[in-house]
Coordinates of C-alpha atoms in Angstrom, one line a residue:
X1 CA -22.8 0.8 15.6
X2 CA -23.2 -3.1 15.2
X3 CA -26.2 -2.6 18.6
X4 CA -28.2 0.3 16.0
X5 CA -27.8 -1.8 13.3
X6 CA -29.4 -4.8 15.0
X7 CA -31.5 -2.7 16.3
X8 CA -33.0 -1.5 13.0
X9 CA -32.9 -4.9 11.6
X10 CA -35.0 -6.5 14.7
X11 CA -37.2 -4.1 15.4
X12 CA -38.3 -2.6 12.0
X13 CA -37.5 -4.9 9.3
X14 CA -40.1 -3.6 6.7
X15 CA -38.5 0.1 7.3
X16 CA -35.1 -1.9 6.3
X17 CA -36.8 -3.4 2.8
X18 CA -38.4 0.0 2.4
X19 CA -35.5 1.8 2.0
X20 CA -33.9 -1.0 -0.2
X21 CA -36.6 -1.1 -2.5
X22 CA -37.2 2.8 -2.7
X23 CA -34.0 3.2 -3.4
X24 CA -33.2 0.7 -5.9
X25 CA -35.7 2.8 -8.0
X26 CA -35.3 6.3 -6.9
X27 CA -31.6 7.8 -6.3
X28 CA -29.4 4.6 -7.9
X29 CA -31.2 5.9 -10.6
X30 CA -30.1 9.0 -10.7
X31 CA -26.2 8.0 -10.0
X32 CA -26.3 5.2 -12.6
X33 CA -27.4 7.5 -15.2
X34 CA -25.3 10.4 -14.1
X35 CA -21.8 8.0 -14.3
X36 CA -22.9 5.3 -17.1
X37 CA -22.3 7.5 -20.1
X38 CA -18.2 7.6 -19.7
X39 CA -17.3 3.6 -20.7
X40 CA -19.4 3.5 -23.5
X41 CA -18.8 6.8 -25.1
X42 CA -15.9 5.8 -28.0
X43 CA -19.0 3.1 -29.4
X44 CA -21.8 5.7 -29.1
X45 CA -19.8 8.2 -31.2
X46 CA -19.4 5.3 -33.9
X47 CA -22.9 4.5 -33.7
X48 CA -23.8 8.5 -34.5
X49 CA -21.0 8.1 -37.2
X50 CA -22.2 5.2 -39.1
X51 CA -26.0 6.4 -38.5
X52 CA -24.6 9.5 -40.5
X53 CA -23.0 7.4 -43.0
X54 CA -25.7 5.2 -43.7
X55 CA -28.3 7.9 -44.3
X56 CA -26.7 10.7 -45.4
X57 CA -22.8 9.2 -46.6
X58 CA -21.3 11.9 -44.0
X59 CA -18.8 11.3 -41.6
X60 CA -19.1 14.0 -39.3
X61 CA -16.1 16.1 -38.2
X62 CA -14.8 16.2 -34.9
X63 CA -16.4 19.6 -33.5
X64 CA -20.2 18.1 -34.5
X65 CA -19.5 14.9 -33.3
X66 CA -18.7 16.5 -29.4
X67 CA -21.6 18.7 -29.9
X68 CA -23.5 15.6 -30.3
X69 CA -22.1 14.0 -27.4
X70 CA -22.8 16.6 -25.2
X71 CA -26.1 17.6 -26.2
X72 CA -26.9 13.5 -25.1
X73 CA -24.7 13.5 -21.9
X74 CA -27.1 16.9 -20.9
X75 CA -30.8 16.1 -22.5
X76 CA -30.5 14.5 -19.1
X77 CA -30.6 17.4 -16.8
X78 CA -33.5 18.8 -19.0
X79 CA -35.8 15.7 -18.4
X80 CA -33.9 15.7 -14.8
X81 CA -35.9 19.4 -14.1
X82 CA -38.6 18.3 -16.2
X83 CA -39.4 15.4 -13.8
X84 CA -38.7 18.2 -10.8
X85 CA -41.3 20.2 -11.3
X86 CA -44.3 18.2 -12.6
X87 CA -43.8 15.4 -8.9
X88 CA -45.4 17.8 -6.7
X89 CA -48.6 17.8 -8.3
X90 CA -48.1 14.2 -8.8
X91 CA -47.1 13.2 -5.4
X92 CA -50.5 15.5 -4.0
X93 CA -52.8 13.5 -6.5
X94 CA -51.7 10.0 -6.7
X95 CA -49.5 9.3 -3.4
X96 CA -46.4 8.5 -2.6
X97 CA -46.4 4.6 -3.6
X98 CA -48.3 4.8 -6.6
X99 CA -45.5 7.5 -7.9
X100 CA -43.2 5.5 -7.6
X101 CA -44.7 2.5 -9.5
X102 CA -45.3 4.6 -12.5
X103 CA -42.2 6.0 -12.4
X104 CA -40.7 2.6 -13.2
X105 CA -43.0 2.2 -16.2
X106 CA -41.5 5.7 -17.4
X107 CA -37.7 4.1 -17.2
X108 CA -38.7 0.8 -18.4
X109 CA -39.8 3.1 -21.9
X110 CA -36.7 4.6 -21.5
X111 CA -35.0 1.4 -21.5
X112 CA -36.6 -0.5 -24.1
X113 CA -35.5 2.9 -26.6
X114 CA -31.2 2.1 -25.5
X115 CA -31.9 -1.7 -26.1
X116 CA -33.1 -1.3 -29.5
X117 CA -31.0 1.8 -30.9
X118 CA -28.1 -0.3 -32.5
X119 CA -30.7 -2.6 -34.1
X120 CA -32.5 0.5 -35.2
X121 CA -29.0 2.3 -35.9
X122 CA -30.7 5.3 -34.4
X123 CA -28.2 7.4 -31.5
X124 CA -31.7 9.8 -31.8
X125 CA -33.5 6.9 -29.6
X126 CA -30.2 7.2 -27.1
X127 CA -31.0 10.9 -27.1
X128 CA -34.8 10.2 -26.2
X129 CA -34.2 7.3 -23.8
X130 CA -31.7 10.1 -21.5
X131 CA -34.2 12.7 -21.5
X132 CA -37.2 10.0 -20.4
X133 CA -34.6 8.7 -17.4
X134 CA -34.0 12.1 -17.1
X135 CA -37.8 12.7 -16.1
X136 CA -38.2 9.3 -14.1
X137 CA -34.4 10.3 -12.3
X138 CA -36.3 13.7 -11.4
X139 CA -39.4 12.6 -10.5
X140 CA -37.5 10.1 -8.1
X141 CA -35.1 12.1 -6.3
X142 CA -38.4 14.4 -5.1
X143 CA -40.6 10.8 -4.1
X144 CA -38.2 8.8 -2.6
X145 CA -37.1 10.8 0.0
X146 CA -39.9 11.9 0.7
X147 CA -41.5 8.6 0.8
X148 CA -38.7 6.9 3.0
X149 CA -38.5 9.9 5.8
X150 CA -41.9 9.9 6.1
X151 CA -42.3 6.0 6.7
X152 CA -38.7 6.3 9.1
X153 CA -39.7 6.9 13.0
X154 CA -38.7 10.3 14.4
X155 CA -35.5 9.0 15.9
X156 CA -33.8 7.2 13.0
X157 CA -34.9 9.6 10.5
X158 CA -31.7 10.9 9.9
X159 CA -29.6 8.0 9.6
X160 CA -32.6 6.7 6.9
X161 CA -32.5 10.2 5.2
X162 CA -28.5 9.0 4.7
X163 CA -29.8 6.1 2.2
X164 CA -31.4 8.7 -0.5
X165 CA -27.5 9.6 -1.0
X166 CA -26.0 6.4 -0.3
X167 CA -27.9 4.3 -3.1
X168 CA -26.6 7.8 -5.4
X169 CA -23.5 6.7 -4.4
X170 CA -24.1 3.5 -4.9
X171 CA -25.7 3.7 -8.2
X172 CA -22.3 5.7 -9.8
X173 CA -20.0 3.0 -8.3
X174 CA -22.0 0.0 -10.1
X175 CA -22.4 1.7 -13.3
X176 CA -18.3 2.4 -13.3
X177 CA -17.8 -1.5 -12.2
X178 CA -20.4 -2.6 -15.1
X179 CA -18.7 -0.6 -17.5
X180 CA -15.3 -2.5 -17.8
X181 CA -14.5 -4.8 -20.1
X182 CA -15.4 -7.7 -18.0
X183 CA -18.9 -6.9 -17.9
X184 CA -21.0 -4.8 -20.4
X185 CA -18.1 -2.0 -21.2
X186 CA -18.0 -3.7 -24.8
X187 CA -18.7 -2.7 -28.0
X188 CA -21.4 -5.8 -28.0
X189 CA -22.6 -5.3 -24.9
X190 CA -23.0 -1.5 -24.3
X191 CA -26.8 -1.1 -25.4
X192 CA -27.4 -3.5 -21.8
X193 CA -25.2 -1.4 -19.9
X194 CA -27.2 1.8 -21.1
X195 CA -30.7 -0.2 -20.3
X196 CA -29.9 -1.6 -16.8
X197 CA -31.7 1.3 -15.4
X198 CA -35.0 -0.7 -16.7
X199 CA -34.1 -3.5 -14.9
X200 CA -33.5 -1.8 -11.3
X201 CA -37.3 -0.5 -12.4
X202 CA -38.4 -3.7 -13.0
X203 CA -37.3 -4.7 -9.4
X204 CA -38.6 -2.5 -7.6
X205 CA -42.1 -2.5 -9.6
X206 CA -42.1 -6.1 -8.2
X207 CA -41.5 -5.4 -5.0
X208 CA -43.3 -2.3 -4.1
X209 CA -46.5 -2.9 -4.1
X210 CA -45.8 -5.5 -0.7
X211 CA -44.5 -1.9 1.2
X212 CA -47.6 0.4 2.9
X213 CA -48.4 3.8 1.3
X214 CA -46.6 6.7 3.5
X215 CA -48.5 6.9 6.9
X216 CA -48.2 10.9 6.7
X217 CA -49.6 11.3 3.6
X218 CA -52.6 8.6 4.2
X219 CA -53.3 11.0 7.6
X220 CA -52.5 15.0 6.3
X221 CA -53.6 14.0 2.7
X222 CA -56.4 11.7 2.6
X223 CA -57.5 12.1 6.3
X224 CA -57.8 8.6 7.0
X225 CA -56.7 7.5 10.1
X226 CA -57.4 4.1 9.9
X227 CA -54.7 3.3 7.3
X228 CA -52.2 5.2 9.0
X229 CA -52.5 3.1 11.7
X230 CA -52.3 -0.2 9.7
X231 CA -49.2 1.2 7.5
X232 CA -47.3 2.2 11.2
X233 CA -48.0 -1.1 12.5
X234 CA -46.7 -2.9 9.1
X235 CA -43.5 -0.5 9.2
X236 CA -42.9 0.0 12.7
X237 CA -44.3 -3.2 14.6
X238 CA -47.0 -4.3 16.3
X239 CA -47.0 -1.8 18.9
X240 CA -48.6 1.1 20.2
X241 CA -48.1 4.0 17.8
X242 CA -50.4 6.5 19.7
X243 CA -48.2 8.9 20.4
X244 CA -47.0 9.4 16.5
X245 CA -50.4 9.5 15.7
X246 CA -50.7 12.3 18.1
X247 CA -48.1 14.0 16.9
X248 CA -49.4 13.9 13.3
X249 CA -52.5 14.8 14.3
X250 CA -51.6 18.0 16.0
X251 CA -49.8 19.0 12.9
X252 CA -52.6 18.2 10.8
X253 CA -54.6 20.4 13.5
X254 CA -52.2 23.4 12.9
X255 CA -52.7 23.1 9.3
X256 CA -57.1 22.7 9.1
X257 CA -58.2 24.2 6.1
X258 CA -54.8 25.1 4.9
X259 CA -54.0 23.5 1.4
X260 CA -50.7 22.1 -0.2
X261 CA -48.9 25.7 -0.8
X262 CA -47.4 26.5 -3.9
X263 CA -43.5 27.5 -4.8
X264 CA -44.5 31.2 -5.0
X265 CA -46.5 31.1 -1.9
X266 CA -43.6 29.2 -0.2
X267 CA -41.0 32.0 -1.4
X268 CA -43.5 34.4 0.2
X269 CA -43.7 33.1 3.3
X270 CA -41.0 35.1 5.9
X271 CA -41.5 33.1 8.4
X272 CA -40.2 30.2 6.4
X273 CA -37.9 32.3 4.8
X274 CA -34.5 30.7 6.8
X275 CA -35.5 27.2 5.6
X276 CA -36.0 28.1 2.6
X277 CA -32.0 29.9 2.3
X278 CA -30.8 26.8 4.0
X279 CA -32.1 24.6 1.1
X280 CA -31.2 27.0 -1.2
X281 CA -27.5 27.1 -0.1
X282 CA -27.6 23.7 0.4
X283 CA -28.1 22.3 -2.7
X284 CA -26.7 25.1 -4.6
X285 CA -23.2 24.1 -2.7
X286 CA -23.6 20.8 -3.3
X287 CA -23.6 21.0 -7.0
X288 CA -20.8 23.7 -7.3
X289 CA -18.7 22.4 -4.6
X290 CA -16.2 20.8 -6.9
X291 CA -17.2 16.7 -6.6
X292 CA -17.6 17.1 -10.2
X293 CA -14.3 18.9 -10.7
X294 CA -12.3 16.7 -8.8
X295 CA -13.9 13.6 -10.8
X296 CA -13.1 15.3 -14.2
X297 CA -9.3 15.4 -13.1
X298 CA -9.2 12.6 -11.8
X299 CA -8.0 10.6 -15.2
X300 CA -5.0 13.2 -15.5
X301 CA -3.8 12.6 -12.1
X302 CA -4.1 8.7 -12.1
X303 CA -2.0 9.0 -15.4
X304 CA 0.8 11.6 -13.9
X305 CA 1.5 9.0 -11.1
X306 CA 1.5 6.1 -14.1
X307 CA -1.5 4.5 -14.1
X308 CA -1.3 2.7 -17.5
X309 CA -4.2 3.8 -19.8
X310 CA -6.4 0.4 -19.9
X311 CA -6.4 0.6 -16.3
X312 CA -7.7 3.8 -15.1
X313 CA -11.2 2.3 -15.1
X314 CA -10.3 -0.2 -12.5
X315 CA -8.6 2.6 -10.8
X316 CA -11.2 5.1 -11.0
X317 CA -13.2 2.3 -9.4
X318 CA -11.8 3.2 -5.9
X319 CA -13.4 6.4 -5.7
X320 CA -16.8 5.3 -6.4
X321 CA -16.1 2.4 -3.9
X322 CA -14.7 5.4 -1.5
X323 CA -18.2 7.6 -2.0
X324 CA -20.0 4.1 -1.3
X325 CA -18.6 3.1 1.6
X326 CA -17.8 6.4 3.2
X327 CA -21.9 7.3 2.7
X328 CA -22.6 3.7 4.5
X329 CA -20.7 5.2 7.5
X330 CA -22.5 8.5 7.2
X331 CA -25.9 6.5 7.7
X332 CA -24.3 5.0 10.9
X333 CA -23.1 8.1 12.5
X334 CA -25.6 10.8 11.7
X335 CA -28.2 10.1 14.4
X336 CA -25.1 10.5 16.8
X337 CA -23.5 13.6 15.2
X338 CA -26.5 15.4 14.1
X339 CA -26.4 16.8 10.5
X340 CA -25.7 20.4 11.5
X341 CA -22.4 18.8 12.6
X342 CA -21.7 16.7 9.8
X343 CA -22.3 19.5 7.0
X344 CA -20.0 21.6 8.9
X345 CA -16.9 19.1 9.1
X346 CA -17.4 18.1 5.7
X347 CA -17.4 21.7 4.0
X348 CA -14.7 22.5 6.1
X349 CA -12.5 19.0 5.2
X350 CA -13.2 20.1 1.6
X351 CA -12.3 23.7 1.8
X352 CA -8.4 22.5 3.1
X353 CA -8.2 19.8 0.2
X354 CA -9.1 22.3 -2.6
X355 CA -6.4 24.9 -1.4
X356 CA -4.1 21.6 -1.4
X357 CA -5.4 20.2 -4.1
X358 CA -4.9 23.0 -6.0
X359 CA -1.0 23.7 -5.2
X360 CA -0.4 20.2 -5.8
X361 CA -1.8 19.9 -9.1
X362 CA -0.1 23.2 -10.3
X363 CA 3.2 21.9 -9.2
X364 CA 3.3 18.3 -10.1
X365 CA 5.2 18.8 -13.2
X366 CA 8.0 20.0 -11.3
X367 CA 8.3 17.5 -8.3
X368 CA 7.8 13.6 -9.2
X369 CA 5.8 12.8 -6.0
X370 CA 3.5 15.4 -6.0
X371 CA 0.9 13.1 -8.2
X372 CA 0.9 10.5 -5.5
X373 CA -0.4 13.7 -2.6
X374 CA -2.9 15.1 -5.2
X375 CA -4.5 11.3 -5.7
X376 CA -4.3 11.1 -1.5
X377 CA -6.0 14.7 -1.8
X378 CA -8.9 13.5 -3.8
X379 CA -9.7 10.5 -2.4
X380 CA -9.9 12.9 1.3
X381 CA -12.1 15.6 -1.0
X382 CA -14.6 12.3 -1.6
X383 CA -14.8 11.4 1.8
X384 CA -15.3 14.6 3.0
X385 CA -18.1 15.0 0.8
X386 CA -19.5 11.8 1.4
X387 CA -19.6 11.5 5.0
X388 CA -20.7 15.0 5.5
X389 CA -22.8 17.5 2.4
X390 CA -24.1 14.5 0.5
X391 CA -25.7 12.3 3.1
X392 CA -26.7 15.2 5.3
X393 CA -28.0 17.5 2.3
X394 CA -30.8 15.0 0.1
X395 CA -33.2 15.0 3.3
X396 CA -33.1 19.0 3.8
X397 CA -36.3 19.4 2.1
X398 CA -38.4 17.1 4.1
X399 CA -36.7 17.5 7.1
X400 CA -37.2 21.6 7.5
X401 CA -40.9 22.0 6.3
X402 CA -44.2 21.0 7.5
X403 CA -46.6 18.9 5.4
X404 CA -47.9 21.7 3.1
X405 CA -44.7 23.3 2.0
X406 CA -42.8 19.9 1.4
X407 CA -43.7 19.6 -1.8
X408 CA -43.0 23.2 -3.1
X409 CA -39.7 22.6 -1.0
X410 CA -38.2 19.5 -2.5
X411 CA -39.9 21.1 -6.2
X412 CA -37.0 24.2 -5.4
X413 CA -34.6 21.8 -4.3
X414 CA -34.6 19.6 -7.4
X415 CA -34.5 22.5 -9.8
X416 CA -31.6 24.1 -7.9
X417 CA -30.3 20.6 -8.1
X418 CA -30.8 20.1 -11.9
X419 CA -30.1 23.4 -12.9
X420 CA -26.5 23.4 -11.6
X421 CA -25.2 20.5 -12.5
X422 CA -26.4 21.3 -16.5
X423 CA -24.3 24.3 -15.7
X424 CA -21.3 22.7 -14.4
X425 CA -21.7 20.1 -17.3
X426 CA -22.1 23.0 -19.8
X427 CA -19.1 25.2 -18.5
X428 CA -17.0 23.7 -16.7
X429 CA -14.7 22.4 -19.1
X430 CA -14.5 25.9 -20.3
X431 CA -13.3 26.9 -16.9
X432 CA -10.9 24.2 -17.0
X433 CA -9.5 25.3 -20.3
X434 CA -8.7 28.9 -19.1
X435 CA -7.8 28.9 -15.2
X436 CA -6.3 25.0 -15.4
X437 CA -5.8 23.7 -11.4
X438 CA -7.0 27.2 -10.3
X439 CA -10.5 26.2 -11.4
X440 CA -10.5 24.7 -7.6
X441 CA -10.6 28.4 -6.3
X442 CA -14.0 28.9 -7.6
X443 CA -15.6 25.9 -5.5
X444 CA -13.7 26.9 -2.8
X445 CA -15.7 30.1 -2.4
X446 CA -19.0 27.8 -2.4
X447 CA -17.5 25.4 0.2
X448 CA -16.2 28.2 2.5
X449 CA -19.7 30.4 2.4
X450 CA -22.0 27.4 2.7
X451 CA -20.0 26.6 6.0
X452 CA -20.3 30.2 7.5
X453 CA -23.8 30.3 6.7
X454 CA -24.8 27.0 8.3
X455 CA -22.6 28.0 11.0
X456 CA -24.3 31.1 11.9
X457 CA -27.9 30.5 10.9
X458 CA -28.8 26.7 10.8
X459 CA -29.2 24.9 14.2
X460 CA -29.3 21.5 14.8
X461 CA -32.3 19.6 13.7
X462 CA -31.6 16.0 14.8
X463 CA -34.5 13.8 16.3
X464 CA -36.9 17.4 15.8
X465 CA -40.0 17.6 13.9
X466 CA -40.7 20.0 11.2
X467 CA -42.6 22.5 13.4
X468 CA -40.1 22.1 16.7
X469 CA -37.2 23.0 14.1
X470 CA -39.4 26.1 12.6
X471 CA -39.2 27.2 16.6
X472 CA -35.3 26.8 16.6
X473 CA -34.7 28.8 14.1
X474 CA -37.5 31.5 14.9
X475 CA -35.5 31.3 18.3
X476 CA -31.6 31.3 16.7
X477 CA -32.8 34.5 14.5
X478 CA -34.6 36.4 17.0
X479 CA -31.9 36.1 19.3
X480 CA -29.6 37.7 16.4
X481 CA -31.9 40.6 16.1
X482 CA -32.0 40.6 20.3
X483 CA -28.2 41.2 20.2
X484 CA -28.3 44.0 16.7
X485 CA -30.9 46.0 18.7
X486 CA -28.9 45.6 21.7
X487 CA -25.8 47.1 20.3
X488 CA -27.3 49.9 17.9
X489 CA -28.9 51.3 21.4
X490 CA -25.6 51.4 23.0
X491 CA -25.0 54.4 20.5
X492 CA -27.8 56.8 20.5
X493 CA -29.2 58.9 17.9
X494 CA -27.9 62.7 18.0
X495 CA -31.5 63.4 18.7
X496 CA -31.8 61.0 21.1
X497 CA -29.4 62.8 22.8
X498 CA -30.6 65.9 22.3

């Protein structure tokens, strides 16, 4: 591990900064904003209270005061899909880089909007400012991974692909250590805790523009060769690249006169058609495979094993520090294990904690210890997920498809993305209310099929490129059909036969 590390440090330092500065204002974007709203919610609601008060002398009662609350928490998932839909056409027209830079101006708006609202005693300008980080959080998920695999070499692509979920990770563990009391989890100070996504933007406005434009996209898109050469020997050294070059060339060959495809087009396309259902079940378990769930509980079990009430933040801070870390070790590992691998231990780990978890939450009442296992059991649920669905999942899209269907690919992604988790937002604490602990059984369904499926129908993709993996599943699938023929002509028809 310490020899791949050096090894990525030495030999391509700029690939090291770009995924530090991508990040910083792509995914730790999205995390941040995702787990920021829980410290500061008490002094939001009396911010909507005393706006009410001082414009219209209402206090509001408790049910429009949560329907409030809510409608702020998921305004973010609308801008979230929002942002989704309109990057491809972005990403096609301006580049890679330049999205990215604008991007920041977009959350530096949305920024400036939390700042001012208590001066303005406006929680409508909170409301705004989570849809506008909503847009910038969707645009960025799409152009940062895309931006940082296609700047990675070939070989280290899936441990860089890691990062996209590791600063995620990242992102939700700062915002729950900037929310105590210590730092900017105070009724003065909450407005900054809000706006610290504009200064993340602010840092990596200042820092991008010293990182080369993708290589890919200055080759398949623009056509010039030239600065594809330049930007590989900024990124990967002063060495001979010919052989990448090559290699992109031959896929820009293969695609002459074809155009950047559509989402309709790609959903038409059968020969695509297993990539496609991998991303689709991909991100449509990682969503509904109960990380949210087990967050949610995660205050009612610290306080059955006696966690004091002013200190579950500080303990809630080990499982953001567990995703963290655990996702660091993902990014050592998964040029090693292969990500075929790693999604299949971790949705298996997570299946066997949800049947535990789900025992031990419906008995704890009854036996005294039982708190303790279901705290041990959700800690294990996070580092299943982190070391296996959420490192291995983020790169799918750019990983699976050639240059004219990534975009349409990570535009289906996103939305599957950003579509669940309003729906787990919206209805999961419905489901709660009504099944209680057996709400597990439900993600356990997701965790168990998206296992068989990748099983049986994905192979292993590691160190491949987007047109060698199309073969590997043309070859996995036609050998499936092989073996279906083979066995329906061991039975003849009666008129066969006759």
């Amino acid at each position: 591990v310490n020899a791949r590390l050096r090894h990525l440090q030495l030999d391509y330092p700029v690939v090291v900064a770009a995924i530090f500065v991508s990040g910083i204002g792509g995914t730790f974007q999205y995390g941040f904003s995702i787990s920021v709203m829980t410290s500061p919610s008490a002094f939001i609601n009396q911010l909507v209270n005393q706006t009410c008060v001082h414009r219209y002398g209402v206090h509001l009662p408790e049910g429009q005061l949560s329907l409030i609350w809510s409608f702020m928490v998921s305004i973010f998932c609308v801008g979230g899909l929002l942002g989704s839909l309109v990057a491809s056409p972005l990403l096609s027209r301006f580049g890679r880089k330049r999205c990215l830079l604008g991007n920041n101006c977009v959350t530096v708006a949305g920024a400036v909007l939390m700042l001012l609202s208590t001066t303005a005693q406006s929680f409508e300008m909170i409301m705004a400012a989570r849809f506008i980080y909503g847009v910038s959080a969707g645009v960025g998920l799409s152009v940062h991974s895309i931006y940082l695999l296609e700047c990675a070499p070939k070989r280290l692509r899936g441990m860089v692909g890691v990062t996209v979920a590791t600063f995620a990770s990242f992102g939700k563990f700062l915002a729950q250590l900037l929310g105590i009391s210590e730092f900017l989890g105070t009724r003065e100070r909450w407005p900054w805790l809000l706006g610290f996504n504009g200064f993340a933007a602010l840092l990596q406005l200042s820092t991008l523009p010293f990182l080369p434009e993708s290589p890919r996209f200055l080759l398949l898109d623009r056509g010039d060769q030239q600065a594809c050469e330049r930007a590989l020997r900024k990124l990967w050294g002063d060495r001979d690249h010919s052989r990448e070059v090559e290699e992109m060339l031959e896929e820009k060959a293969a695609q002459q006169g074809i155009r950047s495809h559509s989402v309709l087009e790609l959903m038409r396309n059968r020969s695509l058609r297993w990539q496609l259902l991998t991303v689709l079940v991909s991100y449509l378990a990682l969503q509904l495979c109960g990380i949210n769930a087990v967050y949610f509980y995660l205050f009612a079990v610290l306080r059955a094993a006696g966690i004091k009430e002013h200190q579950l933040r500080y303990a809630a801070l080990g499982t953001g520090l567990c995703e963290t870390v655990t996702s660091v070790a993902c990014f050592l590992i998964i040029e090693k294990t292969g990500k075929k691998v790693l999604l299949l231990r971790g949705y298996t780990g997570m299946s066997a904690v949800l049947i535990l978890l789900t025992i031990t939450l419906y008995f704890q009442k009854h036996v005294s210890w039982l708190p303790y296992c279901s705290l041990v059991l959700i800690f294990l649920f996070i580092f299943c997920f982190a070391s296996g669905p959420a490192g291995a999942t983020a790169p799918l899209a750019g990983d699976l498809f050639t240059q004219q269907f990534k975009s349409a690919a990570y535009i289906i992604a996103c939305t599957i993305n950003w579509i669940c988790l309003f729906v787990v937002g919206m209805v999961f604490p419905i489901i709660v209310e009504h099944l209680q602990a057996f709400c597990f059984l439900i993600f356990l369904f997701f965790c168990i099929s998206c296992g068989l499926f990748i099983k049986f129908n994905v192979p292993e993709i590691k160190n491949l490129t987007a047109l060698q993996i199309a073969a590997e599943f043309q070859k996995m699938h036609a050998k499936g059909n092989e073996s279906k023929t083979t066995e329906v002509n061991k039975f003849p028809t009666q008129e066969t036969k006759l």
